[in-house]
PDB file of C-alpha atoms in Angstrom:
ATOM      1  CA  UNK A 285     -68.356  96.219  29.567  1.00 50.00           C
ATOM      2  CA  UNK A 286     -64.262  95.623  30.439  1.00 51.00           C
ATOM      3  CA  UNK A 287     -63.273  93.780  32.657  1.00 51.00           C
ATOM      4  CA  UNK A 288     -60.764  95.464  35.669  1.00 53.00           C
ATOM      5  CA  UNK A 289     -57.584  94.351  35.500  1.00 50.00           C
ATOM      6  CA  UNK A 290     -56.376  91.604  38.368  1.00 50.00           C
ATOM      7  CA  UNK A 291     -54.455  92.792  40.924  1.00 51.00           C
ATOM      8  CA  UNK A 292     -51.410  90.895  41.717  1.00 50.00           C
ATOM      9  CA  UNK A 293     -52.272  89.729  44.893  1.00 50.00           C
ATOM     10  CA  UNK A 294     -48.783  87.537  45.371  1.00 55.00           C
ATOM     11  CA  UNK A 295     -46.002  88.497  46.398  1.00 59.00           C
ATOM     12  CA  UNK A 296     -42.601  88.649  44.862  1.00 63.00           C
ATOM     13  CA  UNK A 297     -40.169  86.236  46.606  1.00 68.00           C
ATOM     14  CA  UNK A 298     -36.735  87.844  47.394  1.00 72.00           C
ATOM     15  CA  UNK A 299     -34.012  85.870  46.403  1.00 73.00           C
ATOM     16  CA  UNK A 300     -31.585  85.301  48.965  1.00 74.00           C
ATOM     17  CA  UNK A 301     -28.089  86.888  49.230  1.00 73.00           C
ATOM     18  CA  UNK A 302     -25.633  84.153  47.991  1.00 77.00           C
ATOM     19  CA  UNK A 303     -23.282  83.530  51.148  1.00 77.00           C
ATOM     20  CA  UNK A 304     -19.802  81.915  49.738  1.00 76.00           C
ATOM     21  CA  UNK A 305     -18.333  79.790  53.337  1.00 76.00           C
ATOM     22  CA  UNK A 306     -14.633  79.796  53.641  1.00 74.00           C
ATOM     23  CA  UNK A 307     -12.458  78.300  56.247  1.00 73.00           C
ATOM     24  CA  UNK A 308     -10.055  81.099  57.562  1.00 75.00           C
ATOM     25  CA  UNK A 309      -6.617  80.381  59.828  1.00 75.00           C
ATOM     26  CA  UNK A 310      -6.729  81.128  63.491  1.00 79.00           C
ATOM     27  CA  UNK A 311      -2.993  81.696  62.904  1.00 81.00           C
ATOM     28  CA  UNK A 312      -1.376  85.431  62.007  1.00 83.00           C
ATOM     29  CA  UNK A 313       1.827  85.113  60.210  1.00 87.00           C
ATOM     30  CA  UNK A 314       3.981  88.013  59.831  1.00 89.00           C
ATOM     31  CA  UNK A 315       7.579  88.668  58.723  1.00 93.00           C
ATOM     32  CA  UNK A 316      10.200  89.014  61.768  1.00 91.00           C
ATOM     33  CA  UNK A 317      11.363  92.812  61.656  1.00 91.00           C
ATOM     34  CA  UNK A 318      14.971  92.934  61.215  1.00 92.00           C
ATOM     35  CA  UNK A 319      17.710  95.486  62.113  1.00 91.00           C
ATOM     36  CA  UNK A 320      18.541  98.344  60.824  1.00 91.00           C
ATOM     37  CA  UNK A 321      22.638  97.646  60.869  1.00 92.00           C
ATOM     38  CA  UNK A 322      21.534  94.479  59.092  1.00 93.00           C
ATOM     39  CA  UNK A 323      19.256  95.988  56.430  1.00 94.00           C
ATOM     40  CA  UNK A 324      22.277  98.407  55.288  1.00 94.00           C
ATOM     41  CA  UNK A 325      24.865  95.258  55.255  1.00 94.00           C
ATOM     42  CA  UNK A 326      21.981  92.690  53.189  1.00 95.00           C
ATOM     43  CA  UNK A 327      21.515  95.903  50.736  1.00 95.00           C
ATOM     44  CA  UNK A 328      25.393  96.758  50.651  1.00 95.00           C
ATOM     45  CA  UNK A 329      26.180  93.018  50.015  1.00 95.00           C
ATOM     46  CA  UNK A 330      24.043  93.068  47.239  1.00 95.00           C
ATOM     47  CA  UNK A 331      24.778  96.001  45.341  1.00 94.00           C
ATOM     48  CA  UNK A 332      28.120  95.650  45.201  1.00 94.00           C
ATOM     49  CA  UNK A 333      27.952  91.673  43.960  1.00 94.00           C
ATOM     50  CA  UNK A 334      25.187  92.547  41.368  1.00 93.00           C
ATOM     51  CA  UNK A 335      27.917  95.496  40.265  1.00 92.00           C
ATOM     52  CA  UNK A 336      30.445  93.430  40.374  1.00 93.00           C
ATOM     53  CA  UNK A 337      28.753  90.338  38.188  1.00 92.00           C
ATOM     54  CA  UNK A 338      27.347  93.153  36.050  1.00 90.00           C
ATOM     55  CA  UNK A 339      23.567  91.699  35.657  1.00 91.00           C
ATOM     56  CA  UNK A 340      21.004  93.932  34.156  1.00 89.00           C
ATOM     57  CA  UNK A 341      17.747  93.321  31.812  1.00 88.00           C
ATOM     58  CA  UNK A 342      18.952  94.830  28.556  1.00 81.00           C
ATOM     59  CA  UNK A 343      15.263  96.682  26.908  1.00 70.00           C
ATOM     60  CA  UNK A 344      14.934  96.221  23.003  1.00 63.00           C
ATOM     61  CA  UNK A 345      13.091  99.226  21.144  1.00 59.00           C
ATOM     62  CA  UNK A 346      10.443  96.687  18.842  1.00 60.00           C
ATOM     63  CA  UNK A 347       9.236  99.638  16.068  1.00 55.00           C
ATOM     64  CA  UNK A 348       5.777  98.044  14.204  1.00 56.00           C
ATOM     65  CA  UNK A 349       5.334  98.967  10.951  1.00 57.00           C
ATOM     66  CA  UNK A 350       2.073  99.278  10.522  1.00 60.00           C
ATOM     67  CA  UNK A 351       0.745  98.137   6.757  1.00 58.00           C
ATOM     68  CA  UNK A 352       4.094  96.259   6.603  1.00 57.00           C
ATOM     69  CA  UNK A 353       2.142  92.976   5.793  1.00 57.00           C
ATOM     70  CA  UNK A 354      -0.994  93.980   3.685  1.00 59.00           C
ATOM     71  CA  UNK A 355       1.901  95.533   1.184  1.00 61.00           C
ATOM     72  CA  UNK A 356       4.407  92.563   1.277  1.00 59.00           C
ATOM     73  CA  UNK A 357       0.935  90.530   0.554  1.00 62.00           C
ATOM     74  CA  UNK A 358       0.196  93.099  -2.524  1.00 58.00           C
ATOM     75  CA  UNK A 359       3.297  92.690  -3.857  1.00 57.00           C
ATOM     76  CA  UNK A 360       3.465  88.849  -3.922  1.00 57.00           C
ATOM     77  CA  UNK A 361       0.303  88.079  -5.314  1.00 58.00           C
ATOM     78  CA  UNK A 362       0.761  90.883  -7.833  1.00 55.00           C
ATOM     79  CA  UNK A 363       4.300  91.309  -9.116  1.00 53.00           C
ATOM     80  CA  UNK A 364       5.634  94.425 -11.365  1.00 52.00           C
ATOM     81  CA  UNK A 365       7.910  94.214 -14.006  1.00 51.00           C
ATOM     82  CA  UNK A 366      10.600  96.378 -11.938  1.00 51.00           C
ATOM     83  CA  UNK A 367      10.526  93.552  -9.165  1.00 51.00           C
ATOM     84  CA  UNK A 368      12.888  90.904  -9.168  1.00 48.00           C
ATOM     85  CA  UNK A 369      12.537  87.353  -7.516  1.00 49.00           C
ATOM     86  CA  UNK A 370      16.275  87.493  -6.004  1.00 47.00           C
ATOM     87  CA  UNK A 371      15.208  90.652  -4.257  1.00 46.00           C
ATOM     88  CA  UNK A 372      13.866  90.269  -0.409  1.00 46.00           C
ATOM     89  CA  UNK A 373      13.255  92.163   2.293  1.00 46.00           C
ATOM     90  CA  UNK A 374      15.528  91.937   5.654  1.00 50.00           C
ATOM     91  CA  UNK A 375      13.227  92.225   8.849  1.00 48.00           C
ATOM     92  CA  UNK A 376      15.224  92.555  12.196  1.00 49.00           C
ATOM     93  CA  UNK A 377      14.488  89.612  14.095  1.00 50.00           C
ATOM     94  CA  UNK A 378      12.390  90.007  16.992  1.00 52.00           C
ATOM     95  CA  UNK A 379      14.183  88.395  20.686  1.00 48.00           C
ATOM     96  CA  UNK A 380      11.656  86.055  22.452  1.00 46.00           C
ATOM     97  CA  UNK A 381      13.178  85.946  25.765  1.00 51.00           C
ATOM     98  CA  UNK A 382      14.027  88.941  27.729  1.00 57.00           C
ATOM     99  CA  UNK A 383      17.845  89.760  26.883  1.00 85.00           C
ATOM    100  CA  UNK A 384      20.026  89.470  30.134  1.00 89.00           C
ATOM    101  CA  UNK A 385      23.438  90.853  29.992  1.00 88.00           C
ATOM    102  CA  UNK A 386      24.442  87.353  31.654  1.00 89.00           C
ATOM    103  CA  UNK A 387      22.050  84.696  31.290  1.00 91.00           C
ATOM    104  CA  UNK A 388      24.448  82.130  33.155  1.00 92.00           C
ATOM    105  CA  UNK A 389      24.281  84.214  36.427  1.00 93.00           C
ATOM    106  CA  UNK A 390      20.474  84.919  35.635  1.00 93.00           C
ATOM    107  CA  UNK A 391      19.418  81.655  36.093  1.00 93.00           C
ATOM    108  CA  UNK A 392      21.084  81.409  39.506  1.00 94.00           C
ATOM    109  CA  UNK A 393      18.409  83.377  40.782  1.00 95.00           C
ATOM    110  CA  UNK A 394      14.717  83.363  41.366  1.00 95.00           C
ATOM    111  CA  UNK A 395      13.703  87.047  41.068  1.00 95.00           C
ATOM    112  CA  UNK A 396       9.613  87.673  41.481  1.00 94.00           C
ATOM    113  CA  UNK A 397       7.124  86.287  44.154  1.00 95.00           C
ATOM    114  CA  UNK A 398       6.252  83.572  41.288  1.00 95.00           C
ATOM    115  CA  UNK A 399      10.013  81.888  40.808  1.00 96.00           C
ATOM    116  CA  UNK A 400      10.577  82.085  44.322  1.00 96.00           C
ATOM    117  CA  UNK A 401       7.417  80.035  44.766  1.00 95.00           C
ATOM    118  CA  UNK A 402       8.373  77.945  42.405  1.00 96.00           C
ATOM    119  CA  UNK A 403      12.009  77.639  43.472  1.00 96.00           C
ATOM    120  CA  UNK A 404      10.698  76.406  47.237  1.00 95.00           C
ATOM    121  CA  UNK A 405       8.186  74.332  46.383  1.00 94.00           C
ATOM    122  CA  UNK A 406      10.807  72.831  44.309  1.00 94.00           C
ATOM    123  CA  UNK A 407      13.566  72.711  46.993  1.00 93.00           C
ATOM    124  CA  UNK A 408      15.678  74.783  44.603  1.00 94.00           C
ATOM    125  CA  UNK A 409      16.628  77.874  46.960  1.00 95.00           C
ATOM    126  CA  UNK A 410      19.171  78.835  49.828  1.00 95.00           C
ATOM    127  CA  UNK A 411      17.951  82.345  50.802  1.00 95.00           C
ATOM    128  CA  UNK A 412      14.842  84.343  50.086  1.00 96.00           C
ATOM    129  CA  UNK A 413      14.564  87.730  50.149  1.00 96.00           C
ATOM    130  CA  UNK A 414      11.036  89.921  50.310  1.00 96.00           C
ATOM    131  CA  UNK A 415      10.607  93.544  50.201  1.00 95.00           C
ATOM    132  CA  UNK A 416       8.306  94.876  52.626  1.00 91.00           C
ATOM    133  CA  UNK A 417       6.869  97.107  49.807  1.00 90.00           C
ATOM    134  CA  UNK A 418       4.230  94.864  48.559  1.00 91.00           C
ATOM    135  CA  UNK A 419       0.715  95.425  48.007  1.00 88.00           C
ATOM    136  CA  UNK A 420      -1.357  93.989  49.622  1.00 87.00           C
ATOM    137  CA  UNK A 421       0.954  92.563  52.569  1.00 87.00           C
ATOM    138  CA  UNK A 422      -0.467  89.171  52.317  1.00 87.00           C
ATOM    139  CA  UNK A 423       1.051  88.694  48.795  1.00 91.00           C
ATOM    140  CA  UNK A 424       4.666  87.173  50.724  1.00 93.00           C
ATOM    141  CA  UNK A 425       2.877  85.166  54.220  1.00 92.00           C
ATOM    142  CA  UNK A 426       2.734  82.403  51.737  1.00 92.00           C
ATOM    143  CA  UNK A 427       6.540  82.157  51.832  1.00 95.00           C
ATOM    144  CA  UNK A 428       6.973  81.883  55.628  1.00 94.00           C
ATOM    145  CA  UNK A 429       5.392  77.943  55.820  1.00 92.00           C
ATOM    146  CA  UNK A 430       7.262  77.657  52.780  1.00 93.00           C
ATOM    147  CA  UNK A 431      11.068  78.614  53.918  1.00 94.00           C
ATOM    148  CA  UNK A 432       9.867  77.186  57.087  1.00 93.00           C
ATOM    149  CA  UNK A 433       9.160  73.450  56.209  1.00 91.00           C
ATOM    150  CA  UNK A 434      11.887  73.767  53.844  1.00 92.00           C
ATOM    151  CA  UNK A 435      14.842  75.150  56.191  1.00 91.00           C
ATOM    152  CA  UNK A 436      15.456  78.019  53.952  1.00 94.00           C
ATOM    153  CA  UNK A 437      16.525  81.087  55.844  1.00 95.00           C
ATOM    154  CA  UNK A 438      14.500  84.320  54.724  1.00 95.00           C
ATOM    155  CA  UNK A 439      13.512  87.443  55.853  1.00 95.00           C
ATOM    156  CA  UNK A 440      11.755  91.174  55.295  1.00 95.00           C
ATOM    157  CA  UNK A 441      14.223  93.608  53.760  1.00 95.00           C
ATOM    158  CA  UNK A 442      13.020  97.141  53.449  1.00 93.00           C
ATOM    159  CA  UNK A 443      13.429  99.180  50.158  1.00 92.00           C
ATOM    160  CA  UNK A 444      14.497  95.996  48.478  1.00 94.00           C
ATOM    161  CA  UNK A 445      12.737  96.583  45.773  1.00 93.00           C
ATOM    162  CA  UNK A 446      13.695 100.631  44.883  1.00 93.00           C
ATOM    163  CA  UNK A 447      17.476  99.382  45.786  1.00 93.00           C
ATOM    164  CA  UNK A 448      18.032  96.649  43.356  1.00 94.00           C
ATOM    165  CA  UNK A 449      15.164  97.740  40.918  1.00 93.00           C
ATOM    166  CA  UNK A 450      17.040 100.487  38.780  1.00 91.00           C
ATOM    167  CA  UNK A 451      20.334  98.507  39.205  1.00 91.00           C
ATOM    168  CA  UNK A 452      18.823  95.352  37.321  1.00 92.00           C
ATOM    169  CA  UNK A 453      16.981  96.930  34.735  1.00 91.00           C
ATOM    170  CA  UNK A 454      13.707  96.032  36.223  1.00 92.00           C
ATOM    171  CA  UNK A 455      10.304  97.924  37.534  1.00 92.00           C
ATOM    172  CA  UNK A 456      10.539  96.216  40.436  1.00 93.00           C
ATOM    173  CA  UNK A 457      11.641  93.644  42.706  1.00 94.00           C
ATOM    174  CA  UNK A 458       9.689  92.198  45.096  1.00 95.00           C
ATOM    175  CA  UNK A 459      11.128  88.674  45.976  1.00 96.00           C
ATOM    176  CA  UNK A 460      14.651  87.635  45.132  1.00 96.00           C
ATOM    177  CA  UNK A 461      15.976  83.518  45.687  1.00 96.00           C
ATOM    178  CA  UNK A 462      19.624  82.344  45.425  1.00 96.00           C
ATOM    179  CA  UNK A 463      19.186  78.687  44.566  1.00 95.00           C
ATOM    180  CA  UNK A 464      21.428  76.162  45.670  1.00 93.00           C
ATOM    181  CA  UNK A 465      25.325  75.211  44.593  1.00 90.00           C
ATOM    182  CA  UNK A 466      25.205  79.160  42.839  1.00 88.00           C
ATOM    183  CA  UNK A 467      29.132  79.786  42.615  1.00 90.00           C
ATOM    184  CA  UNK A 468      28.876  83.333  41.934  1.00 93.00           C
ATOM    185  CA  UNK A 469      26.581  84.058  44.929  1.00 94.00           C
ATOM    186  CA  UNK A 470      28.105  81.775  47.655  1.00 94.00           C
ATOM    187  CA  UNK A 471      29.428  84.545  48.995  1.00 94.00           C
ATOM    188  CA  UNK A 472      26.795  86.425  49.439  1.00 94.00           C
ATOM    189  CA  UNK A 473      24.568  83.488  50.582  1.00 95.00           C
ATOM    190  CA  UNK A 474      27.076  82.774  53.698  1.00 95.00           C
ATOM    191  CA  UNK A 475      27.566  86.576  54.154  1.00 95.00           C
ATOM    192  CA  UNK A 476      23.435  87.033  54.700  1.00 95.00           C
ATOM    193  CA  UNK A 477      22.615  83.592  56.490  1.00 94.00           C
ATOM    194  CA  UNK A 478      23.561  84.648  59.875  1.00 94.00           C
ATOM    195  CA  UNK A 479      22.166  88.012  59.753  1.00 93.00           C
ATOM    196  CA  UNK A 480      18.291  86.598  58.816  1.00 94.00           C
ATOM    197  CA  UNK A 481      16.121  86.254  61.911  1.00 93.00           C
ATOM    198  CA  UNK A 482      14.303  83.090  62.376  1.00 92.00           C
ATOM    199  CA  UNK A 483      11.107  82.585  60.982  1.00 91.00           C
ATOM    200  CA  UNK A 484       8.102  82.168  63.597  1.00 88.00           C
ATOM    201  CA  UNK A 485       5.277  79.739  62.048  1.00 87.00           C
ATOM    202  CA  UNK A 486       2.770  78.671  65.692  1.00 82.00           C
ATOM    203  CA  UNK A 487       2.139  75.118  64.243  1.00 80.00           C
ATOM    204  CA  UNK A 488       6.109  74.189  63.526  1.00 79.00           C
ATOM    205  CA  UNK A 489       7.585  73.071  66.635  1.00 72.00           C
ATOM    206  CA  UNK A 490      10.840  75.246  66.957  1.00 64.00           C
ATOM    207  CA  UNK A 491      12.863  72.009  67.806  1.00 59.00           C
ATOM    208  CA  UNK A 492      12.094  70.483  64.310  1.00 49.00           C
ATOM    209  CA  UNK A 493      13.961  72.395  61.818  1.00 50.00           C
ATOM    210  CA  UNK A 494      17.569  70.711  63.001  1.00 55.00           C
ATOM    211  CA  UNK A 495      15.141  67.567  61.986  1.00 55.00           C
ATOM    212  CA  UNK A 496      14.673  68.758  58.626  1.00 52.00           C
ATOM    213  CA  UNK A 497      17.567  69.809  57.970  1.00 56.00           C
ATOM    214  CA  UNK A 498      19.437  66.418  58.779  1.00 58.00           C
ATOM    215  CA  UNK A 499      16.230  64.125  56.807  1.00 53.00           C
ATOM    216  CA  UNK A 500      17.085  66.734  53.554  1.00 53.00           C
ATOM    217  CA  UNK A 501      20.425  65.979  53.966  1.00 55.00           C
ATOM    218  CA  UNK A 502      20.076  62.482  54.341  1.00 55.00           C
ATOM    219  CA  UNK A 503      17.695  62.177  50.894  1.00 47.00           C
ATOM    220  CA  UNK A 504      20.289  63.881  49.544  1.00 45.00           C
ATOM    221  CA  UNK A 505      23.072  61.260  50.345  1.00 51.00           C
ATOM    222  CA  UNK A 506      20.252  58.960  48.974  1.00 49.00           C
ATOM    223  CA  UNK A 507      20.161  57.311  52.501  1.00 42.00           C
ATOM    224  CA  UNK A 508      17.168  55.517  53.415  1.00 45.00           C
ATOM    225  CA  UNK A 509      15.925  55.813  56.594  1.00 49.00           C
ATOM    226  CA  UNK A 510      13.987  53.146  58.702  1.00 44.00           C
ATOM    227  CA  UNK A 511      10.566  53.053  59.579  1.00 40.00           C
ATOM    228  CA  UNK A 512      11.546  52.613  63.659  1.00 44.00           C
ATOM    229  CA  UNK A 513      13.699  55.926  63.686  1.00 51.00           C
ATOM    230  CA  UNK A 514      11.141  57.848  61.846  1.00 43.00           C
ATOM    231  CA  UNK A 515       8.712  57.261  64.260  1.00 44.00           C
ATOM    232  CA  UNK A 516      10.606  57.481  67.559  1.00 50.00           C
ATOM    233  CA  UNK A 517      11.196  61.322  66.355  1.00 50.00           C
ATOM    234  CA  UNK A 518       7.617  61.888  65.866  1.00 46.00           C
ATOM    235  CA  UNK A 519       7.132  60.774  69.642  1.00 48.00           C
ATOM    236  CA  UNK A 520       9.707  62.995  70.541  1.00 51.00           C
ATOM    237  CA  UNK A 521       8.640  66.103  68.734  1.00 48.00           C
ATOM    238  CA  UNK A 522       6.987  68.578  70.914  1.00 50.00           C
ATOM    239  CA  UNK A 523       3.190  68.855  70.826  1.00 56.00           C
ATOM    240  CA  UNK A 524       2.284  71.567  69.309  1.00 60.00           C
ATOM    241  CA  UNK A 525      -1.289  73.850  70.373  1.00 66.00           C
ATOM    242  CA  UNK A 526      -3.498  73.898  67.956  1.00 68.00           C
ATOM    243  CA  UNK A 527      -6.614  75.703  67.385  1.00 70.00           C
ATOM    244  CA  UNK A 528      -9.839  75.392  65.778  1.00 76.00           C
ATOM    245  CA  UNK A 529     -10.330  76.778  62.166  1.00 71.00           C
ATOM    246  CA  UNK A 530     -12.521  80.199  61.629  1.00 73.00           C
ATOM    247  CA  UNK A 531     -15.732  79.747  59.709  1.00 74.00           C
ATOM    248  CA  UNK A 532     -15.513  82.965  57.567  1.00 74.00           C
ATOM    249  CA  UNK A 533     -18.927  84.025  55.366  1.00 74.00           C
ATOM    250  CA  UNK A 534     -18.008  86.122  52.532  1.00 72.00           C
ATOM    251  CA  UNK A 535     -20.733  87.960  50.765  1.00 72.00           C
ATOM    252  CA  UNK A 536     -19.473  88.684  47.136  1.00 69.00           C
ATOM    253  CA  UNK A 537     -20.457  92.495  45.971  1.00 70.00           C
ATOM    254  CA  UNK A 538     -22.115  93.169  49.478  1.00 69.00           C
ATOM    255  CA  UNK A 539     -22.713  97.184  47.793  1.00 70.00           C
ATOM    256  CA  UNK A 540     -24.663  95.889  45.136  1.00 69.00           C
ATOM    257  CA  UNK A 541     -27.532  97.711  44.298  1.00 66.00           C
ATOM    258  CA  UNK A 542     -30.441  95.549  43.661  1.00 64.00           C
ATOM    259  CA  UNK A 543     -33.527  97.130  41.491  1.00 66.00           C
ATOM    260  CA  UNK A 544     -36.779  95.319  42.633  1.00 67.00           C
ATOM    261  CA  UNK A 545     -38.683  93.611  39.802  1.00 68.00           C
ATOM    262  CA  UNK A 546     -41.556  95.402  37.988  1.00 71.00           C
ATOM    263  CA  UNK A 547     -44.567  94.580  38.612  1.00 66.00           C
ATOM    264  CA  UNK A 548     -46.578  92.872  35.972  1.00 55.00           C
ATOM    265  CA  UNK A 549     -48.619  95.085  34.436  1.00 52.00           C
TER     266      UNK A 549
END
């Protein structure tokens, strides 16, 4: 006689819904809009430098030849009669950096969200510039602590990036950086500075950029400072409010289909 088969009398556990806990900032930081007068003079300034200095990312035309190297390969192991030793073949050298029409000037500036990252971090930069253009926003927040500790004036300028794009050769341009003791773009540096509005970050005291701005210039001098001044400015600071951080629970894929298990048979 057989034998019916079991039935499965337990129960499939469901596996929980991984859960990945982040902390999130109470704080929203946004760019401070700025003028329209002021947009058209930050744009005007720089087109007509950038003209004038004549930078632009020159494109080389690389043509592969495909087969080029299984026939050179051919040839050597298995030379004719007709071929001569003296005899080579002249392949155009292939650039590995981008071509710049100026590379000197090129290097005064920081152009991309990357180099201007870089270039504060580094302390390197006098002026940042962001295009309001990029996708998604919070690509550029990054830079506001950043110009912020750093004293670095820097602002929002709109169509940045379709302005100054075509004129240097490039797709786009979505952060541009002057760095510091640039001769060709002093001008435009001190022409932009008083125009920029300042930068609003809720846990930097307002009173503490003149601060920074004398303790850079006083590392700069190679002055050192003593322990007693140092922290009779930290009493005098003014307190600042802070607020709790934001548990955030991200669920990663929450659309996910899940097929339940088979049964066993």
């Amino acid at each position: 006689m057989s034998t019916p088969a079991k039935a499965v009398t337990k129960k499939e556990k469901k596996k929980p819904i991984p859960v990945k806990t982040s902390l999130n900032s109470p704080y929203t930081i946004q760019w401070c809009p700025l003028e329209r007068e002021n947009k058209h003079l930050i744009l005007k300034t720089l087109q007509v430098k950038l003209s004038a200095v004549g930078l632009q990312k020159q494109r080389v035309n690389r043509v592969r030849e495909w087969g080029s190297k299984r026939r050179s390969r051919k040839k050597a192991s298995k030379p004719t009669e007709d071929q001569k030793p003296t005899e080579s073949v002249q392949t155009p050298s292939k650039p590995t950096e981008p071509c710049w029409s100026n590379p000197s000037v090129r290097k005064q500036l920081a152009i991309g969200i990357n180099e201007v990252t870089k270039g504060l971090e580094r302390n390197e930069l006098s002026l940042v510039l962001v295009c309001n253009s990029v996708k998604p926003a919070h690509m550029t927040f990054h830079l506001i602590p950043l110009s912020k500790t750093r004293s670095v004036p820097a602002c929002q300028v709109p169509s940045l990036s379709d302005t100054l794009a075509v004129q240097l050769g490039l797709k786009c341009v979505l952060a541009l950086g002057f760095k510091r003791g640039s001769e060709v773009f002093e001008d435009v540096v001190r022409t932009i500075t008083p125009v920029v509005p300042p930068l609003n970050v809720s846990w930097i005291p307002t009173n503490s950029q003149k601060k920074a701005e004398k303790k850079q210039s006083d590392t700069v001098r190679g002055q050192k400072r003593k322990i007693e001044d140092i922290s009779e400015e930290a009493n005098d600071s003014s307190p600042v409010d802070l607020q709790p951080l934001k548990v955030k629970k991200i669920i990663p894929n929450p659309k996910k289909i899940r097929k339940p298990k088979k049964g066993a048979k």
